[in-house]
Amino acid sequence: MARIIGGLTSSHIPAVGNAYARKMFEDPYWKPFFDGYPPVHGWLKENRPDVAVVFYNDHGLNFFLDKMPTFSIGAAASYENQDEGWGIPTIGTFEGHPELSWHIIEGVVNDGFDVCSCQEMAVDHGFTVPVQLFWGDREENPIKTIPICINTVQHPLASPKRCYEFGKAIGRAISSFPGDEKVVVLGTGGLSHQLDGKRAGFINKEFDLMCMDKIVDEPETLAKLSIHDLVREAGAQGAEFILWMAMRGALGDKVAEVHRNYHIPISNTAAGLMLLETRA
Ligand code: DHB
Ligand code: FE
């Protein structure tokens, strides 16, 4: 059966796409951010996952306010990167794994999650920035991907608890796939940030660090937060933390924290990076 070996989290700030394209890894502003990633590159080299299941949020590229599914799962052979307006260089096409996608879709629908299946799906910075940060040049480091999009744009949003339970259903589906794939699950976006309105620039370090601590061994505590709690404590766009909750749900009961980095600010955002390993 396919096996989930770990979980990764990363912010997806578009400005990172530009800094990456310009190789600004040693620039004093960017260095403390990029320096978080090499330990994860080492772990990926050692553990060689075959598939990345990526919980991400679309920012108006695939879905707009007129049609907004809560949960959507990619079922395509490939996913093209398009820029929805930030002007970051596009980075080509990402290989999919349609058989595993359909197995996951069947599993979660039977489990009570009525998802939108997408045989065509373009991916924006919410997906591409984290995948690029972890895998870099995909010719050198090939990885199959399955994008799973959760609405964080148009309220009402699914609660942290609902996303945690959705992640558990995804985890059960992956673990019952008749293959020998090693899978990593990504929770992208976050941590605290607000891009608009009176609180633009809002960051809450204390809340972020509490979330990073509790997501390891006490995700159930975080699942008690409401969307309103998240928006108040982490900012309007900090609600992207529901994507981390979905990732954590997929990993199962026991995990070990292997690495983390927290840096504020990058652009308007608190950048959070974690590597969690699954434990039997
Ligand atoms: C920024 C953060 C985001 O999550 C996003 O989607 C766009 C921009 C930022 O901090 O600039
Ligand atoms: Fe975002």
mmCIF file of C-alpha atoms and ligand atoms in Angstrom:
data_model
loop_
_atom_site.group_PDB
_atom_site.id
_atom_site.type_symbol
_atom_site.label_atom_id
_atom_site.label_comp_id
_atom_site.label_asym_id
_atom_site.label_seq_id
_atom_site.Cartn_x
_atom_site.Cartn_y
_atom_site.Cartn_z
ATOM 1 C CA MET A 1 0.000 0.000 0.000
ATOM 2 C CA ALA A 2 1.050 3.623 -0.464
ATOM 3 C CA ARG A 3 2.600 5.113 2.650
ATOM 4 C CA ILE A 4 2.607 8.645 4.061
ATOM 5 C CA ILE A 5 6.112 9.278 5.362
ATOM 6 C CA GLY A 6 5.825 12.874 6.496
ATOM 7 C CA GLY A 7 4.322 16.314 6.337
ATOM 8 C CA LEU A 8 5.799 19.648 5.305
ATOM 9 C CA THR A 9 4.487 23.143 5.813
ATOM 10 C CA SER A 10 5.559 26.314 4.053
ATOM 11 C CA SER A 11 4.235 29.791 3.452
ATOM 12 C CA HIS A 12 3.603 30.616 -0.223
ATOM 13 C CA ILE A 13 4.312 34.378 -0.365
ATOM 14 C CA PRO A 14 4.474 35.411 -4.073
ATOM 15 C CA ALA A 15 7.518 37.654 -3.513
ATOM 16 C CA VAL A 16 9.418 34.424 -2.734
ATOM 17 C CA GLY A 17 8.837 33.357 -6.353
ATOM 18 C CA ASN A 18 10.636 36.480 -7.540
ATOM 19 C CA ALA A 19 13.454 36.170 -4.994
ATOM 20 C CA TYR A 20 13.893 32.511 -6.018
ATOM 21 C CA ALA A 21 14.042 33.391 -9.724
ATOM 22 C CA ARG A 22 16.738 35.965 -8.942
ATOM 23 C CA LYS A 23 18.624 33.504 -6.679
ATOM 24 C CA MET A 24 18.576 35.978 -3.775
ATOM 25 C CA PHE A 25 19.374 33.190 -1.290
ATOM 26 C CA GLU A 26 22.263 35.105 0.333
ATOM 27 C CA ASP A 27 20.581 38.519 0.300
ATOM 28 C CA PRO A 28 20.336 39.772 3.930
ATOM 29 C CA TYR A 29 16.548 40.224 3.723
ATOM 30 C CA TRP A 30 15.926 36.752 2.267
ATOM 31 C CA LYS A 31 18.682 34.664 3.900
ATOM 32 C CA PRO A 32 16.895 33.940 7.224
ATOM 33 C CA PHE A 33 13.916 32.709 5.215
ATOM 34 C CA PHE A 34 15.764 30.562 2.651
ATOM 35 C CA ASP A 35 18.151 29.192 5.308
ATOM 36 C CA GLY A 36 15.226 27.262 6.794
ATOM 37 C CA TYR A 37 14.957 24.959 3.772
ATOM 38 C CA PRO A 38 18.256 23.004 3.339
ATOM 39 C CA PRO A 39 17.550 20.603 6.243
ATOM 40 C CA VAL A 40 14.300 19.666 4.498
ATOM 41 C CA HIS A 41 16.184 19.225 1.190
ATOM 42 C CA GLY A 42 18.480 16.788 3.017
ATOM 43 C CA TRP A 43 15.517 14.855 4.398
ATOM 44 C CA LEU A 44 13.882 14.697 0.947
ATOM 45 C CA LYS A 45 17.151 13.407 -0.609
ATOM 46 C CA GLU A 46 17.358 10.710 2.036
ATOM 47 C CA ASN A 47 13.695 9.674 2.022
ATOM 48 C CA ARG A 48 12.858 10.173 -1.676
ATOM 49 C CA PRO A 49 9.061 10.499 -1.697
ATOM 50 C CA ASP A 50 7.353 9.712 -5.024
ATOM 51 C CA VAL A 51 4.280 11.895 -4.627
ATOM 52 C CA ALA A 52 3.484 15.223 -2.944
ATOM 53 C CA VAL A 53 -0.147 15.710 -1.964
ATOM 54 C CA VAL A 54 -0.415 19.487 -1.640
ATOM 55 C CA PHE A 55 -3.146 21.197 0.367
ATOM 56 C CA TYR A 56 -3.174 24.724 -1.020
ATOM 57 C CA ASN A 57 -5.523 27.615 -1.681
ATOM 58 C CA ASP A 58 -6.325 29.105 -5.043
ATOM 59 C CA HIS A 59 -6.214 32.915 -5.122
ATOM 60 C CA GLY A 60 -8.607 33.621 -8.002
ATOM 61 C CA LEU A 61 -6.965 31.665 -10.837
ATOM 62 C CA ASN A 62 -9.081 28.478 -11.059
ATOM 63 C CA PHE A 63 -12.058 29.569 -9.054
ATOM 64 C CA PHE A 64 -13.462 33.033 -8.641
ATOM 65 C CA LEU A 65 -16.174 34.448 -6.425
ATOM 66 C CA ASP A 66 -18.880 33.371 -8.878
ATOM 67 C CA LYS A 67 -18.038 29.657 -8.419
ATOM 68 C CA MET A 68 -16.219 28.657 -5.265
ATOM 69 C CA PRO A 69 -15.972 24.990 -4.243
ATOM 70 C CA THR A 70 -14.952 24.369 -0.640
ATOM 71 C CA PHE A 71 -12.830 21.282 -1.392
ATOM 72 C CA SER A 72 -11.414 20.453 -4.852
ATOM 73 C CA ILE A 73 -9.051 17.648 -5.826
ATOM 74 C CA GLY A 74 -6.844 17.591 -8.907
ATOM 75 C CA ALA A 75 -7.256 14.496 -11.095
ATOM 76 C CA ALA A 76 -5.167 15.568 -14.062
ATOM 77 C CA ALA A 77 -2.059 14.077 -15.669
ATOM 78 C CA SER A 78 -0.382 17.478 -15.280
ATOM 79 C CA TYR A 79 -0.991 20.922 -13.806
ATOM 80 C CA GLU A 80 0.098 24.108 -15.519
ATOM 81 C CA ASN A 81 1.393 27.077 -13.534
ATOM 82 C CA GLN A 82 -0.261 30.357 -14.435
ATOM 83 C CA ASP A 83 0.206 33.713 -12.723
ATOM 84 C CA GLU A 84 -3.068 35.171 -11.480
ATOM 85 C CA GLY A 85 -1.583 38.663 -11.328
ATOM 86 C CA TRP A 86 1.498 38.914 -9.081
ATOM 87 C CA GLY A 87 3.886 39.019 -12.025
ATOM 88 C CA ILE A 88 6.076 36.174 -10.794
ATOM 89 C CA PRO A 89 7.786 34.057 -13.475
ATOM 90 C CA THR A 90 5.752 30.932 -14.249
ATOM 91 C CA ILE A 91 7.604 27.666 -13.700
ATOM 92 C CA GLY A 92 6.071 25.226 -16.145
ATOM 93 C CA THR A 93 3.984 22.134 -15.666
ATOM 94 C CA PHE A 94 3.771 19.802 -12.683
ATOM 95 C CA GLU A 95 3.328 16.077 -13.206
ATOM 96 C CA GLY A 96 0.207 14.529 -11.668
ATOM 97 C CA HIS A 97 -0.793 11.017 -10.536
ATOM 98 C CA PRO A 98 -4.375 10.533 -11.815
ATOM 99 C CA GLU A 99 -4.773 6.960 -10.491
ATOM 100 C CA LEU A 100 -3.999 8.033 -6.946
ATOM 101 C CA SER A 101 -6.135 11.179 -7.402
ATOM 102 C CA TRP A 102 -9.203 9.137 -8.361
ATOM 103 C CA HIS A 103 -8.595 6.688 -5.531
ATOM 104 C CA ILE A 104 -8.490 9.629 -3.096
ATOM 105 C CA ILE A 105 -11.634 11.191 -4.600
ATOM 106 C CA GLU A 106 -13.532 7.877 -4.291
ATOM 107 C CA GLY A 107 -12.295 7.430 -0.743
ATOM 108 C CA VAL A 108 -13.268 10.860 0.549
ATOM 109 C CA VAL A 109 -16.665 10.904 -1.203
ATOM 110 C CA ASN A 110 -17.460 7.538 0.408
ATOM 111 C CA ASP A 111 -16.287 9.120 3.663
ATOM 112 C CA GLY A 112 -18.814 11.978 3.406
ATOM 113 C CA PHE A 113 -16.779 14.748 1.728
ATOM 114 C CA ASP A 114 -18.499 15.848 -1.468
ATOM 115 C CA VAL A 115 -15.529 17.244 -3.356
ATOM 116 C CA CYS A 116 -15.179 18.905 -6.732
ATOM 117 C CA SER A 117 -13.011 16.704 -8.981
ATOM 118 C CA CYS A 118 -10.812 18.657 -11.407
ATOM 119 C CA GLN A 119 -9.479 16.999 -14.553
ATOM 120 C CA GLU A 120 -8.132 20.400 -15.512
ATOM 121 C CA MET A 121 -6.522 22.601 -12.905
ATOM 122 C CA ALA A 122 -4.091 25.483 -13.251
ATOM 123 C CA VAL A 123 -1.978 26.210 -10.169
ATOM 124 C CA ASP A 124 -0.958 29.596 -8.761
ATOM 125 C CA HIS A 125 1.634 30.764 -6.222
ATOM 126 C CA GLY A 126 -0.265 28.987 -3.431
ATOM 127 C CA PHE A 127 0.943 25.701 -4.919
ATOM 128 C CA THR A 128 4.042 26.544 -6.938
ATOM 129 C CA VAL A 129 6.043 28.521 -4.375
ATOM 130 C CA PRO A 130 6.104 25.730 -1.733
ATOM 131 C CA VAL A 131 6.781 22.979 -4.308
ATOM 132 C CA GLN A 132 9.644 25.044 -5.776
ATOM 133 C CA LEU A 133 11.059 25.758 -2.315
ATOM 134 C CA PHE A 134 11.155 22.031 -1.497
ATOM 135 C CA TRP A 135 12.025 20.450 -4.878
ATOM 136 C CA GLY A 136 13.747 23.234 -6.789
ATOM 137 C CA ASP A 137 14.639 22.040 -10.280
ATOM 138 C CA ARG A 138 12.080 19.312 -10.952
ATOM 139 C CA GLU A 139 14.141 17.777 -13.774
ATOM 140 C CA GLU A 140 16.784 17.024 -11.183
ATOM 141 C CA ASN A 141 14.303 16.233 -8.380
ATOM 142 C CA PRO A 142 11.216 14.753 -10.025
ATOM 143 C CA ILE A 143 8.054 14.608 -7.942
ATOM 144 C CA LYS A 144 4.469 13.751 -8.857
ATOM 145 C CA THR A 145 1.908 16.094 -7.363
ATOM 146 C CA ILE A 146 -1.746 16.061 -6.387
ATOM 147 C CA PRO A 147 -3.137 19.542 -5.698
ATOM 148 C CA ILE A 148 -5.975 19.656 -3.172
ATOM 149 C CA CYS A 149 -7.531 23.091 -3.018
ATOM 150 C CA ILE A 150 -9.430 24.398 0.015
ATOM 151 C CA ASN A 151 -11.352 27.672 -0.238
ATOM 152 C CA THR A 152 -9.852 30.406 1.940
ATOM 153 C CA VAL A 153 -11.103 33.292 -0.192
ATOM 154 C CA GLN A 154 -14.910 33.435 -0.052
ATOM 155 C CA HIS A 155 -16.666 33.022 3.306
ATOM 156 C CA PRO A 156 -18.080 30.811 4.700
ATOM 157 C CA LEU A 157 -14.819 28.833 5.023
ATOM 158 C CA ALA A 158 -14.610 25.241 6.255
ATOM 159 C CA SER A 159 -13.676 25.183 9.962
ATOM 160 C CA PRO A 160 -10.277 24.021 11.252
ATOM 161 C CA LYS A 161 -12.037 20.895 12.593
ATOM 162 C CA ARG A 162 -13.683 20.142 9.237
ATOM 163 C CA CYS A 163 -10.329 20.552 7.460
ATOM 164 C CA TYR A 164 -8.612 18.345 10.038
ATOM 165 C CA GLU A 165 -11.272 15.653 9.451
ATOM 166 C CA PHE A 166 -10.943 16.118 5.659
ATOM 167 C CA GLY A 167 -7.204 15.545 6.029
ATOM 168 C CA LYS A 168 -7.875 12.338 7.989
ATOM 169 C CA ALA A 169 -10.120 11.086 5.174
ATOM 170 C CA ILE A 170 -7.378 11.916 2.639
ATOM 171 C CA GLY A 171 -4.854 10.052 4.804
ATOM 172 C CA ARG A 172 -7.090 6.946 4.971
ATOM 173 C CA ALA A 173 -7.554 7.037 1.196
ATOM 174 C CA ILE A 174 -3.810 7.340 0.486
ATOM 175 C CA SER A 175 -2.982 4.513 2.887
ATOM 176 C CA SER A 176 -5.415 2.177 1.092
ATOM 177 C CA PHE A 177 -3.992 2.819 -2.393
ATOM 178 C CA PRO A 178 -2.606 -0.437 -3.847
ATOM 179 C CA GLY A 179 0.830 0.855 -4.822
ATOM 180 C CA ASP A 180 4.236 1.243 -3.224
ATOM 181 C CA GLU A 181 4.377 5.043 -3.411
ATOM 182 C CA LYS A 182 5.982 7.038 -0.640
ATOM 183 C CA VAL A 183 3.886 10.149 -0.096
ATOM 184 C CA VAL A 184 4.554 13.488 1.609
ATOM 185 C CA VAL A 185 1.682 15.782 2.453
ATOM 186 C CA LEU A 186 2.105 19.568 2.251
ATOM 187 C CA GLY A 187 0.173 22.143 4.248
ATOM 188 C CA THR A 188 0.838 25.490 2.607
ATOM 189 C CA GLY A 189 0.008 29.141 3.309
ATOM 190 C CA GLY A 190 -0.017 31.015 6.600
ATOM 191 C CA LEU A 191 1.075 31.823 9.103
ATOM 192 C CA SER A 192 -0.392 35.086 10.460
ATOM 193 C CA HIS A 193 -0.951 37.802 7.868
ATOM 194 C CA GLN A 194 -3.516 40.291 6.711
ATOM 195 C CA LEU A 195 -3.181 41.989 3.349
ATOM 196 C CA ASP A 196 -6.115 44.378 3.382
ATOM 197 C CA GLY A 197 -8.145 46.776 5.496
ATOM 198 C CA LYS A 198 -7.250 48.541 8.741
ATOM 199 C CA ARG A 199 -5.165 45.648 10.046
ATOM 200 C CA ALA A 200 -3.036 45.269 6.878
ATOM 201 C CA GLY A 201 0.412 44.101 7.982
ATOM 202 C CA PHE A 202 -0.955 42.391 11.115
ATOM 203 C CA ILE A 203 1.283 39.578 12.464
ATOM 204 C CA ASN A 204 0.824 37.618 15.724
ATOM 205 C CA LYS A 205 4.019 35.800 16.689
ATOM 206 C CA GLU A 206 2.682 34.403 19.957
ATOM 207 C CA PHE A 207 -0.308 32.813 18.219
ATOM 208 C CA ASP A 208 1.858 31.454 15.359
ATOM 209 C CA LEU A 209 4.303 29.784 17.746
ATOM 210 C CA MET A 210 1.420 28.300 19.742
ATOM 211 C CA CYS A 211 0.036 26.823 16.488
ATOM 212 C CA MET A 212 3.466 25.399 15.524
ATOM 213 C CA ASP A 213 3.813 23.802 18.977
ATOM 214 C CA LYS A 214 0.325 22.346 19.195
ATOM 215 C CA ILE A 215 0.058 21.040 15.634
ATOM 216 C CA VAL A 216 2.653 18.385 16.541
ATOM 217 C CA ASP A 217 0.948 16.606 19.469
ATOM 218 C CA GLU A 218 -2.267 18.519 20.159
ATOM 219 C CA PRO A 219 -3.983 19.147 16.805
ATOM 220 C CA GLU A 220 -7.336 18.405 18.483
ATOM 221 C CA THR A 221 -6.873 21.571 20.562
ATOM 222 C CA LEU A 222 -6.350 23.648 17.395
ATOM 223 C CA ALA A 223 -9.396 21.960 15.844
ATOM 224 C CA LYS A 224 -11.522 23.733 18.476
ATOM 225 C CA LEU A 225 -10.697 27.144 16.977
ATOM 226 C CA SER A 226 -13.395 28.715 14.837
ATOM 227 C CA ILE A 227 -12.741 30.582 11.591
ATOM 228 C CA HIS A 228 -13.547 33.765 13.497
ATOM 229 C CA ASP A 229 -10.886 32.890 16.093
ATOM 230 C CA LEU A 230 -8.380 32.369 13.278
ATOM 231 C CA VAL A 231 -9.183 35.645 11.514
ATOM 232 C CA ARG A 232 -9.031 37.564 14.806
ATOM 233 C CA GLU A 233 -5.762 35.967 16.001
ATOM 234 C CA ALA A 234 -3.943 35.350 12.691
ATOM 235 C CA GLY A 235 -5.455 37.939 10.331
ATOM 236 C CA ALA A 236 -7.862 37.595 7.410
ATOM 237 C CA GLN A 237 -5.329 35.682 5.284
ATOM 238 C CA GLY A 238 -3.924 33.871 8.316
ATOM 239 C CA ALA A 239 -7.045 31.723 7.937
ATOM 240 C CA GLU A 240 -4.854 29.813 5.459
ATOM 241 C CA PHE A 241 -3.854 27.846 8.577
ATOM 242 C CA ILE A 242 -6.794 25.515 7.796
ATOM 243 C CA LEU A 243 -4.500 24.045 5.106
ATOM 244 C CA TRP A 244 -1.987 23.092 7.790
ATOM 245 C CA MET A 245 -4.828 21.426 9.725
ATOM 246 C CA ALA A 246 -5.732 19.304 6.679
ATOM 247 C CA MET A 247 -2.068 18.259 6.318
ATOM 248 C CA ARG A 248 -1.891 17.309 10.004
ATOM 249 C CA GLY A 249 -5.088 15.249 9.736
ATOM 250 C CA ALA A 250 -3.575 13.202 6.900
ATOM 251 C CA LEU A 251 -0.501 12.285 8.974
ATOM 252 C CA GLY A 252 -2.386 10.196 11.563
ATOM 253 C CA ASP A 253 -2.096 10.106 15.353
ATOM 254 C CA LYS A 254 1.637 10.161 16.030
ATOM 255 C CA VAL A 255 4.232 12.437 14.451
ATOM 256 C CA ALA A 256 7.671 13.706 15.390
ATOM 257 C CA GLU A 257 8.869 17.219 14.673
ATOM 258 C CA VAL A 258 12.149 17.004 12.754
ATOM 259 C CA HIS A 259 12.699 20.640 11.767
ATOM 260 C CA ARG A 260 11.144 24.088 11.937
ATOM 261 C CA ASN A 261 11.881 27.668 10.964
ATOM 262 C CA TYR A 262 9.868 30.781 11.813
ATOM 263 C CA HIS A 263 10.746 34.178 10.365
ATOM 264 C CA ILE A 264 8.934 37.532 10.429
ATOM 265 C CA PRO A 265 8.159 39.278 8.257
ATOM 266 C CA ILE A 266 8.591 38.210 4.663
ATOM 267 C CA SER A 267 6.534 40.643 2.639
ATOM 268 C CA ASN A 268 3.416 40.962 4.853
ATOM 269 C CA THR A 269 3.555 37.465 6.244
ATOM 270 C CA ALA A 270 4.913 35.387 9.098
ATOM 271 C CA ALA A 271 6.732 32.543 7.348
ATOM 272 C CA GLY A 272 6.394 29.141 9.016
ATOM 273 C CA LEU A 273 8.244 26.006 7.911
ATOM 274 C CA MET A 274 7.869 22.590 9.551
ATOM 275 C CA LEU A 275 8.915 19.013 8.810
ATOM 276 C CA LEU A 276 6.941 16.322 10.623
ATOM 277 C CA GLU A 277 7.671 12.600 10.310
ATOM 278 C CA THR A 278 4.944 10.019 10.715
ATOM 279 C CA ARG A 279 5.383 7.447 13.487
ATOM 280 C CA ALA A 280 3.657 4.063 13.536
HETATM 281 C C1 DHB B 1 1.277 37.658 0.498
HETATM 282 C C2 DHB B 1 0.879 36.540 1.225
HETATM 283 C C3 DHB B 1 -0.056 35.641 0.702
HETATM 284 O O1 DHB B 1 -0.514 34.556 1.368
HETATM 285 C C4 DHB B 1 -0.565 35.838 -0.578
HETATM 286 O O2 DHB B 1 -1.412 34.905 -1.069
HETATM 287 C C5 DHB B 1 -0.181 36.948 -1.308
HETATM 288 C C6 DHB B 1 0.750 37.863 -0.769
HETATM 289 C C7 DHB B 1 2.296 38.623 1.038
HETATM 290 O O3 DHB B 1 2.655 38.574 2.220
HETATM 291 O O4 DHB B 1 2.758 39.472 0.271
HETATM 292 FE FE FE B 2 -2.052 33.467 0.294
#
